[in-house]
Short mmCIF file of C-alpha atoms and ligand atoms in Angstrom, two decimals:
data_model
loop_
_atom_site.label_atom_id
_atom_site.label_comp_id
_atom_site.label_asym_id
_atom_site.label_seq_id
_atom_site.Cartn_x
_atom_site.Cartn_y
_atom_site.Cartn_z
CA MET F 834 -0.08 -0.09 0.03
CA ALA F 835 1.67 3.42 -1.02
CA THR F 836 1.48 5.65 2.11
CA LYS F 837 1.62 9.43 1.48
CA GLU F 838 5.00 10.82 2.16
CA LYS F 839 5.49 12.70 5.29
CA ARG F 840 7.36 16.11 5.05
CA ALA F 841 8.88 18.04 7.85
CA VAL F 842 11.22 21.13 7.81
CA LEU F 843 14.24 21.03 10.47
CA GLY F 844 15.20 24.40 11.37
CA VAL F 845 18.64 24.50 12.85
CA THR F 846 19.89 27.49 14.97
CA GLY F 847 23.49 28.76 16.31
CA GLY F 848 24.09 26.61 19.30
CA ILE F 849 26.50 24.09 20.37
CA ALA F 850 23.60 21.37 20.24
CA ALA F 851 23.54 22.12 16.38
CA TYR F 852 25.49 19.06 16.15
CA LYS F 853 22.77 16.87 17.58
CA ALA F 854 20.42 18.12 15.03
CA ALA F 855 22.45 15.95 12.29
CA GLU F 856 21.73 12.85 14.41
CA LEU F 857 18.02 14.14 14.63
CA ALA F 858 17.78 14.66 10.75
CA ARG F 859 19.03 10.98 10.29
CA LEU F 860 16.40 9.72 12.84
CA LEU F 861 13.65 11.67 10.82
CA VAL F 862 14.73 10.35 7.31
CA LYS F 863 14.86 6.91 8.92
CA LYS F 864 11.19 7.39 9.71
CA ASP F 865 10.67 8.22 6.08
CA ILE F 866 10.01 11.59 6.95
CA SER F 867 11.18 13.70 3.76
CA THR F 868 13.25 16.27 5.62
CA ILE F 869 14.46 19.62 4.41
CA VAL F 870 16.85 21.65 6.48
CA VAL F 871 17.02 25.21 7.10
CA MET F 872 19.82 26.60 8.76
CA THR F 873 20.48 29.97 10.12
CA GLU F 874 24.02 31.67 9.34
CA HIS F 875 24.93 31.32 13.29
CA ALA F 876 24.16 27.35 12.90
CA LYS F 877 26.59 27.24 9.92
CA ARG F 878 29.37 28.24 12.26
CA PHE F 879 28.90 25.00 14.32
CA ILE F 880 28.00 22.39 11.70
CA THR F 881 28.15 22.58 7.85
CA PRO F 882 25.28 22.30 5.47
CA LEU F 883 27.10 19.55 3.56
CA THR F 884 26.49 17.23 6.80
CA PHE F 885 22.67 17.78 6.48
CA GLN F 886 22.70 17.67 2.95
CA THR F 887 24.17 14.16 3.15
CA LEU F 888 22.12 12.76 5.80
CA THR F 889 18.69 14.07 4.20
CA GLY F 890 19.64 13.84 0.37
CA LYS F 891 18.19 17.23 -0.08
CA PRO F 892 19.64 20.80 -0.52
CA VAL F 893 19.87 22.82 2.72
CA PHE F 894 18.75 26.47 2.90
CA SER F 895 19.85 29.44 4.68
CA ASP F 896 19.95 32.45 2.49
CA LEU F 897 16.68 34.38 2.12
CA PHE F 898 17.72 35.89 -1.15
CA SER F 899 19.59 32.87 -2.98
CA GLN F 900 18.33 32.25 -6.34
CA GLU F 901 19.90 28.81 -6.63
CA HIS F 902 16.82 27.05 -5.70
CA TYR F 903 14.22 29.54 -6.56
CA ASP F 904 11.61 26.96 -6.72
CA LEU F 905 11.88 26.69 -3.03
CA ASN F 906 11.44 30.12 -1.40
CA HIS F 907 10.60 30.93 2.12
CA ILE F 908 6.76 30.58 1.20
CA SER F 909 7.04 27.22 -0.55
CA LEU F 910 9.46 26.11 2.26
CA ALA F 911 7.08 26.96 4.75
CA ALA F 912 4.44 24.89 2.83
CA HIS F 913 6.81 21.90 2.40
CA GLY F 914 6.70 21.18 6.06
CA GLU F 915 3.63 19.46 7.50
CA VAL F 916 5.30 20.20 10.64
CA ILE F 917 8.37 22.39 11.35
CA VAL F 918 10.60 21.39 14.04
CA VAL F 919 13.28 23.87 15.35
CA ALA F 920 16.26 22.00 17.15
CA PRO F 921 18.13 23.32 18.70
CA ALA F 922 16.24 26.66 19.20
CA THR F 923 18.06 29.37 20.58
CA ALA F 924 16.92 32.26 22.97
CA ASN F 925 17.43 34.47 19.63
CA ILE F 926 15.07 32.40 17.44
CA ILE F 927 12.51 32.12 20.27
CA GLY F 928 12.59 36.10 20.91
CA LYS F 929 12.12 36.62 17.13
CA MET F 930 9.14 34.18 16.81
CA ALA F 931 7.44 35.68 19.84
CA ALA F 932 8.07 39.02 18.53
CA GLY F 933 7.16 38.22 15.04
CA ILE F 934 10.35 39.31 13.71
CA ALA F 935 11.71 37.94 10.13
CA ASP F 936 15.04 38.79 9.21
CA ASP F 937 16.61 35.72 7.84
CA LEU F 938 15.26 32.59 6.19
CA LEU F 939 14.35 30.32 9.09
CA SER F 940 12.58 33.21 11.03
CA THR F 941 10.56 34.22 7.70
CA VAL F 942 9.66 30.51 7.27
CA LEU F 943 8.62 30.27 10.63
CA LEU F 944 6.29 33.53 10.19
CA ALA F 945 4.89 32.25 6.92
CA ALA F 946 4.28 28.72 8.28
CA ARG F 947 0.46 27.47 9.00
CA ALA F 948 1.93 24.00 9.96
CA PRO F 949 2.21 22.78 13.53
CA VAL F 950 5.71 24.03 14.96
CA ILE F 951 7.63 22.27 17.38
CA LEU F 952 10.39 24.50 19.34
CA CYS F 953 13.35 22.60 21.14
CA PRO F 954 14.96 25.33 23.38
CA ALA F 955 18.68 24.62 23.96
CA MET F 956 20.80 27.06 25.67
CA ASN F 957 22.80 27.90 28.51
CA ASP F 958 20.92 27.56 31.92
CA ARG F 959 21.05 31.25 32.73
CA MET F 960 19.83 32.16 29.54
CA TYR F 961 16.91 29.61 29.70
CA ALA F 962 16.05 30.79 33.12
CA HIS F 963 16.05 34.64 32.14
CA PRO F 964 12.41 36.02 32.34
CA ALA F 965 12.69 37.23 28.74
CA VAL F 966 13.08 33.93 27.34
CA ARG F 967 10.52 32.43 30.02
CA ASN F 968 7.98 35.10 28.81
CA ASN F 969 8.66 34.47 25.05
CA ILE F 970 8.17 30.78 25.56
CA ASP F 971 4.90 31.33 27.36
CA ILE F 972 3.74 33.43 24.27
CA LEU F 973 4.61 30.86 21.98
CA ARG F 974 3.21 28.19 23.81
CA ASN F 975 -0.06 29.99 24.24
CA ARG F 976 0.06 30.57 20.31
CA GLY F 977 0.12 26.77 19.98
CA VAL F 978 3.85 26.25 19.25
CA GLN F 979 4.67 22.93 21.11
CA ILE F 980 7.73 23.03 23.25
CA VAL F 981 9.67 20.28 23.81
CA ALA F 982 11.74 21.38 27.10
CA PRO F 983 15.15 21.16 27.54
CA GLY F 984 16.58 18.79 30.06
CA TYR F 985 18.92 19.22 33.05
CA GLY F 986 22.45 18.01 32.31
CA GLU F 987 26.07 19.00 31.55
CA LEU F 988 26.08 22.17 29.47
CA ALA F 989 28.76 23.10 27.10
CA CYS F 990 29.91 26.00 29.37
CA ASN F 991 31.21 23.47 31.97
CA THR F 992 28.26 24.00 34.17
CA ALA F 993 25.24 21.78 34.87
CA GLY F 994 21.61 23.13 34.62
CA THR F 995 18.47 23.13 32.75
CA GLY F 996 19.04 24.08 29.06
CA ARG F 997 20.31 20.88 27.28
CA LEU F 998 18.55 19.76 24.26
CA ALA F 999 15.68 17.44 24.85
CA GLU F 1000 16.71 13.74 24.05
CA LEU F 1001 16.44 13.04 20.44
CA ASP F 1002 13.64 10.41 20.76
CA GLU F 1003 11.63 12.62 22.66
CA ILE F 1004 11.82 15.22 19.91
CA VAL F 1005 11.17 12.56 17.19
CA GLU F 1006 8.08 11.56 19.10
CA ALA F 1007 6.75 14.87 19.23
CA VAL F 1008 7.30 15.04 15.35
CA GLU F 1009 5.76 11.74 14.77
CA GLY F 1010 2.85 12.76 16.71
CA THR F 1011 1.91 15.40 14.13
CA TRP F 1012 0.48 12.81 11.86
CA THR F 1013 -1.27 10.94 14.44
CA ASP F 1014 -5.17 11.78 15.17
CA LYS F 1015 -5.58 12.65 18.83
CA ASP F 1016 -8.65 10.22 19.05
CA LEU F 1017 -7.72 9.27 22.53
CA ALA F 1018 -7.57 12.79 23.99
CA GLY F 1019 -9.69 12.94 27.50
CA GLU F 1020 -8.85 9.15 28.25
CA ARG F 1021 -6.69 7.92 30.87
CA ILE F 1022 -5.14 4.81 30.15
CA LEU F 1023 -3.24 2.23 32.48
CA VAL F 1024 -1.05 -0.03 30.69
CA THR F 1025 0.94 -2.67 32.45
CA ALA F 1026 4.10 -4.09 30.82
CA GLY F 1027 7.04 -6.55 31.26
CA PRO F 1028 7.54 -9.37 33.60
CA THR F 1029 7.42 -9.45 37.53
CA ARG F 1030 10.18 -10.68 39.50
CA GLU F 1031 9.37 -12.81 42.66
CA PRO F 1032 12.33 -12.73 45.09
CA PHE F 1033 13.21 -16.00 47.28
CA ASP F 1034 16.38 -14.55 48.71
CA PRO F 1035 18.15 -11.19 48.59
CA VAL F 1036 19.84 -12.15 45.26
CA ARG F 1037 17.53 -14.66 43.32
CA PHE F 1038 14.33 -14.39 41.85
CA ILE F 1039 11.68 -16.36 39.60
CA THR F 1040 10.70 -14.37 36.37
CA ASN F 1041 9.68 -14.93 32.79
CA TYR F 1042 11.21 -13.92 29.34
CA SER F 1043 8.88 -10.92 28.72
CA SER F 1044 10.73 -8.04 27.15
CA GLY F 1045 8.07 -5.39 27.84
CA LYS F 1046 7.91 -4.30 24.23
CA MET F 1047 4.05 -4.90 23.61
CA GLY F 1048 3.34 -3.10 26.75
CA TYR F 1049 5.55 -0.11 25.97
CA ALA F 1050 4.32 -0.03 22.25
CA LEU F 1051 0.74 0.33 23.75
CA ALA F 1052 2.02 3.11 26.18
CA THR F 1053 3.73 5.12 23.36
CA MET F 1054 0.95 4.73 20.90
CA ALA F 1055 -1.70 5.68 23.32
CA ARG F 1056 0.31 8.94 24.34
CA ARG F 1057 0.85 9.73 20.69
CA ARG F 1058 -3.07 9.42 20.19
CA GLY F 1059 -3.61 12.00 23.05
CA ALA F 1060 -4.30 9.85 26.12
CA GLU F 1061 -2.85 10.29 29.24
CA VAL F 1062 -0.97 7.17 30.20
CA ILE F 1063 0.07 5.55 33.32
CA LEU F 1064 2.69 2.76 32.75
CA VAL F 1065 3.11 0.45 35.53
CA SER F 1066 5.88 -1.98 34.46
CA GLY F 1067 7.97 -4.34 35.93
CA PRO F 1068 11.77 -4.72 35.17
CA THR F 1069 12.82 -4.03 31.48
CA ALA F 1070 15.61 -3.07 29.51
CA LEU F 1071 13.56 -0.51 27.61
CA PRO F 1072 13.67 3.40 27.78
CA VAL F 1073 10.52 4.96 29.42
CA PRO F 1074 8.31 6.25 26.69
CA ARG F 1075 8.35 10.16 26.83
CA GLY F 1076 5.17 11.80 28.73
CA VAL F 1077 3.89 8.86 30.40
CA ASP F 1078 3.53 8.70 34.06
CA PHE F 1079 5.95 5.66 34.78
CA VAL F 1080 5.55 3.38 37.85
CA GLY F 1081 8.37 0.92 38.19
CA VAL F 1082 7.46 -2.20 40.24
CA GLU F 1083 8.83 -5.57 40.78
CA SER F 1084 6.84 -8.03 41.99
CA ALA F 1085 3.10 -9.31 41.21
CA VAL F 1086 2.04 -7.91 44.46
CA GLU F 1087 3.50 -4.35 44.05
CA MET F 1088 2.01 -4.38 40.38
CA ARG F 1089 -1.47 -5.04 41.93
CA ASP F 1090 -1.01 -2.46 44.59
CA ALA F 1091 0.13 0.21 41.97
CA VAL F 1092 -2.71 -0.94 39.67
CA MET F 1093 -5.61 -1.08 42.05
CA SER F 1094 -4.62 2.27 43.87
CA ARG F 1095 -4.92 4.14 40.34
CA LEU F 1096 -8.02 2.04 38.95
CA GLU F 1097 -10.57 4.54 40.21
CA THR F 1098 -8.54 7.34 38.23
CA VAL F 1099 -8.39 5.68 34.80
CA THR F 1100 -10.94 4.98 32.07
CA VAL F 1101 -9.07 2.12 30.16
CA VAL F 1102 -6.72 -0.85 31.58
CA ILE F 1103 -4.51 -2.72 29.26
CA LYS F 1104 -2.75 -5.49 31.02
CA ALA F 1105 0.08 -6.49 28.71
CA ALA F 1106 2.27 -7.47 31.60
CA ALA F 1107 3.41 -11.02 31.85
CA VAL F 1108 2.54 -11.49 35.71
CA ALA F 1109 4.05 -14.35 37.62
CA ASP F 1110 0.94 -16.71 38.62
CA TYR F 1111 3.24 -18.12 41.59
CA ARG F 1112 5.80 -16.44 43.98
CA PRO F 1113 7.99 -18.17 46.46
CA ALA F 1114 5.98 -18.92 49.58
CA SER F 1115 8.73 -17.40 51.78
CA ARG F 1116 11.82 -15.04 51.27
CA ALA F 1117 15.03 -15.81 52.87
CA GLY F 1118 16.51 -13.08 54.68
CA ASP F 1119 20.26 -14.09 53.53
CA LYS F 1120 21.27 -15.66 50.66
CA ILE F 1121 20.49 -19.26 50.42
CA LYS F 1122 23.63 -21.39 50.53
CA LYS F 1123 23.86 -24.60 48.33
CA LYS F 1124 23.67 -27.80 50.21
CA ARG F 1125 23.96 -31.42 49.06
CA GLY F 1126 20.87 -32.83 47.40
CA PRO F 1127 18.00 -30.97 45.58
CA LEU F 1128 16.61 -27.77 46.87
CA THR F 1129 12.80 -27.47 46.91
CA LEU F 1130 10.86 -24.18 46.69
CA GLU F 1131 7.34 -23.79 47.66
CA LEU F 1132 5.39 -21.60 45.57
CA GLU F 1133 2.18 -19.78 46.20
CA ARG F 1134 -0.47 -18.20 44.26
CA ASN F 1135 -0.21 -14.59 43.28
CA PRO F 1136 -3.06 -12.24 43.10
CA ASP F 1137 -4.62 -12.32 39.61
CA ILE F 1138 -4.71 -8.84 39.12
CA ILE F 1139 -7.03 -8.61 35.90
CA GLY F 1140 -9.25 -10.65 37.83
CA GLU F 1141 -9.46 -8.14 40.64
CA ILE F 1142 -9.91 -5.27 38.07
CA GLY F 1143 -12.59 -7.27 36.29
CA ALA F 1144 -14.72 -7.50 39.33
CA ARG F 1145 -14.56 -3.92 39.99
CA LYS F 1146 -14.43 -2.44 36.48
CA GLY F 1147 -17.52 -0.30 36.18
CA LYS F 1148 -17.61 1.41 32.88
CA ARG F 1149 -13.87 0.93 32.39
CA VAL F 1150 -12.83 -0.84 29.01
CA VAL F 1151 -10.41 -3.70 30.16
CA VAL F 1152 -8.26 -5.42 27.88
CA GLY F 1153 -6.22 -8.59 28.73
CA PHE F 1154 -3.49 -10.62 26.96
CA ALA F 1155 -3.13 -14.38 26.66
CA MET F 1156 -0.10 -16.14 25.65
CA GLU F 1157 -0.89 -19.82 24.75
CA SER F 1158 0.83 -22.62 23.34
CA GLU F 1159 -2.23 -24.54 22.51
CA ASN F 1160 -5.86 -24.30 21.93
CA LEU F 1161 -5.25 -20.45 21.33
CA LEU F 1162 -9.00 -19.20 20.68
CA ALA F 1163 -10.61 -21.76 23.35
CA ASN F 1164 -8.23 -20.72 25.96
CA ALA F 1165 -8.27 -16.95 25.29
CA LYS F 1166 -12.08 -16.86 25.18
CA ALA F 1167 -12.48 -18.90 28.46
CA LYS F 1168 -9.93 -16.15 29.89
CA LEU F 1169 -12.09 -13.34 28.17
CA LEU F 1170 -15.11 -14.31 29.90
CA ALA F 1171 -13.77 -15.59 33.44
CA LYS F 1172 -11.99 -12.27 34.20
CA ASN F 1173 -14.66 -9.82 32.87
CA MET F 1174 -12.47 -8.32 30.09
CA ASP F 1175 -13.80 -6.62 27.10
CA LEU F 1176 -11.15 -7.65 24.65
CA ILE F 1177 -8.46 -10.16 24.91
CA VAL F 1178 -5.30 -10.21 22.55
CA ALA F 1179 -4.16 -13.62 22.01
CA ASN F 1180 -0.96 -14.69 20.64
CA ASP F 1181 0.34 -18.21 19.82
CA LEU F 1182 3.78 -18.79 21.42
CA ARG F 1183 4.69 -21.46 18.71
CA GLN F 1184 4.17 -18.87 15.69
CA ALA F 1185 7.38 -17.08 14.12
CA GLY F 1186 7.52 -13.34 14.87
CA ALA F 1187 5.12 -13.49 17.75
CA GLY F 1188 5.62 -13.29 21.48
CA PHE F 1189 7.96 -12.12 24.16
CA GLN F 1190 11.20 -10.87 22.75
CA CYS F 1191 10.35 -9.89 19.13
CA ASP F 1192 9.83 -6.29 17.77
CA THR F 1193 6.78 -7.89 15.91
CA ASN F 1194 3.80 -9.54 16.73
CA VAL F 1195 0.78 -11.68 15.36
CA VAL F 1196 -2.44 -11.48 17.22
CA LYS F 1197 -5.99 -12.22 17.33
CA ILE F 1198 -8.25 -10.04 19.15
CA LEU F 1199 -11.56 -11.49 20.73
CA ASP F 1200 -14.53 -9.80 21.72
CA LEU F 1201 -17.46 -10.36 23.82
CA GLN F 1202 -19.63 -10.90 20.74
CA GLY F 1203 -17.65 -13.85 19.61
CA GLY F 1204 -15.72 -11.80 17.25
CA VAL F 1205 -12.36 -12.78 16.24
CA GLU F 1206 -9.94 -10.22 14.34
CA THR F 1207 -6.82 -11.63 13.16
CA VAL F 1208 -3.92 -8.89 13.02
CA PRO F 1209 -1.34 -10.35 10.88
CA LEU F 1210 2.60 -10.08 11.42
CA MET F 1211 3.37 -6.56 11.99
CA ASP F 1212 5.50 -4.19 14.19
CA LYS F 1213 4.51 -3.83 17.83
CA LEU F 1214 3.62 -0.42 17.40
CA GLU F 1215 1.38 -1.16 14.58
CA ILE F 1216 -0.29 -3.84 16.65
CA ALA F 1217 -0.63 -1.54 19.59
CA ALA F 1218 -2.36 1.06 17.02
CA ARG F 1219 -4.96 -1.98 15.99
CA ILE F 1220 -5.58 -2.87 19.56
CA LEU F 1221 -6.30 0.98 20.46
CA ASP F 1222 -8.59 1.13 17.51
CA ARG F 1223 -10.74 -1.45 19.19
CA VAL F 1224 -10.55 0.33 22.59
CA LYS F 1225 -11.69 3.56 21.01
CA ALA F 1226 -14.47 1.72 19.11
CA LEU F 1227 -15.87 0.46 22.57
CA ILE F 1228 -15.52 3.85 24.15
CA ASP F 1229 -17.40 5.44 21.40
CA GLY F 1230 -19.82 2.65 21.74
CA ARG F 1231 -20.53 3.17 25.15
CA ALA F 1232 -20.96 6.87 24.79
CA GLY F 1233 -23.20 6.69 21.81
N1 CTP L 647 -2.73 -11.59 34.71
C1 CTP L 647 -2.74 -10.82 35.67
N2 CTP L 647 -2.47 -11.33 37.12
C2 CTP L 647 -1.96 -12.47 37.07
C3 CTP L 647 -1.66 -13.31 35.97
C4 CTP L 647 -2.08 -12.64 34.72
O1 CTP L 647 -3.43 -9.82 35.57
N3 CTP L 647 -1.58 -12.95 38.25
C5 CTP L 647 -3.02 -10.96 33.61
C6 CTP L 647 -1.98 -10.91 32.24
O2 CTP L 647 -1.55 -9.49 32.43
C7 CTP L 647 -2.87 -10.94 30.97
C8 CTP L 647 -3.82 -11.86 31.38
O3 CTP L 647 -3.93 -12.02 32.76
O4 CTP L 647 -3.58 -9.89 30.71
C9 CTP L 647 -3.60 -13.46 31.05
O5 CTP L 647 -2.52 -13.92 31.57
P1 CTP L 647 -2.12 -15.43 31.39
O6 CTP L 647 -0.94 -15.68 32.25
O7 CTP L 647 -2.01 -15.79 30.00
O8 CTP L 647 -3.54 -16.09 32.04
P2 CTP L 647 -3.60 -16.96 33.18
O9 CTP L 647 -5.06 -16.60 33.55
O10 CTP L 647 -2.73 -16.77 34.40
O11 CTP L 647 -3.78 -18.41 32.59
P3 CTP L 647 -2.74 -19.62 32.42
O12 CTP L 647 -1.49 -19.09 33.23
O13 CTP L 647 -3.23 -20.71 33.14
O14 CTP L 647 -2.40 -19.56 30.98
#
C-alpha cells in the first residue's frame, strides 16, 4: 500500500547542540519523513550544510535571497513542512518568533508557516531561566507552538543546569505525533508491561522472558493518540516512553497495589504484563547457601490482577492478553469471559514473529460478541494501534 510521504522542515539555529541536529535529521529520514533543513547563518558556524545535505539527500537552505533553488523560497519551504521542528532553538530565534520578527530565512519561514511548529530550546541555563526567555516561551506556547523542554544536564559551558537539548527520541516522538489523530484525548489509560520478579532470597528471583515491548508500544501509541498514560512496568531494558506517568514495580503484589490504587482514576486498563502466577512462599533474609541434594521451593499463588480489575471495572474498558501454546482461541475466550474483560489479545507462542522478545507480533483480538480479528505479522507499534482502534470503538459505543 502506497503511503503518503511525510514532510518536515528542520530548522537549525546557532547553538552548540546544532551537532545533535545532524543525528535528529538522520532519525527523521529513517522514519521515512522527507526532511528539508533550514539553517541560520550562526548554525553554519557550528556545523556545515554538507552534513545535513548528505544525511537528508536534499539541498539545505539558509539564504533568504538565494536564487539557486528559486523553486523553493520561504513561502514554499513553509508549505513543504507538515511540521516545522526547530532544534536546537536558541534564545534568539525564540525571541524573534515571539515578536514576529523575520530577518532571515528560518524566521521568515516560521512566520509564513501554518503547519504545527515544535520548538526544542537549548541554551545556557541562565539564559533559559531569564524572564525574557520564559516569557517568550509562554507566548509561543499560548500561540499553539509545541515546546519540547530542555533537560537538566551538563552544558557546553562547563556547568550543569537546565538548558540541554531534549533527548532526540523525545523530539522524534513529538514530530511523529503530528501525523497521529488525537482520538484518545480525554482518556486515561493504564498499561501494564514487562515481567514480574518474585524473589526468594536477596539475590535470586523467579521471572519470565517478557521484554515489555508490547506494553511499551501500547503506552507510546496511546500517548501519541492524545491519552494520558500510566505505565506500570516490571523490570525491562527499555527506555521509558516520553510523556507517560511511569511506575516501576518488581513483584506481582507490587504491580497489583500500583494498579488497584490507580484504578478509580482511569478509563481504560490494558494488561500486557506477563505477571508471574506464582511466587515463592517465603523469602529468605540471607542468601540461600548451596547444600547437598536438591532444593525445593514452595510456591504460592499470586493475586490475579486482571481478575480483581474485572470485578471492580465499572464502565472501564479492560483489555487482557493471553499467551498460549495450545488451543489459542478456546483458552483465550475462556479467560476473556472468566476475568470480565472486554477484549483479549491472544498470541500463539509457537508462531514465528510472535511473543515475548520480538519487535513484531501476530495476534488475534477476541471480543465479547464472539468476534475474532486476526492481526497479521506487524511491528508491535502497529499492533498497538490496532488494539487501540478497538478500545476507541468500545469507548465510542458506550458513549453513544
Ligand atoms: N494476569 C494478571 N495477573 C496474574 C496473571 C495474569 O493480571 N496473576 C493477566 C495478564 O496481564 C494477562 C492475562 O492476565 O493480561 C492473561 O495472562 P495469562 O498468564 O495468560 O493467564 P492466566 O489466567 O494466568 O492463565 P494460565 O497461566 O493458566 O494460562
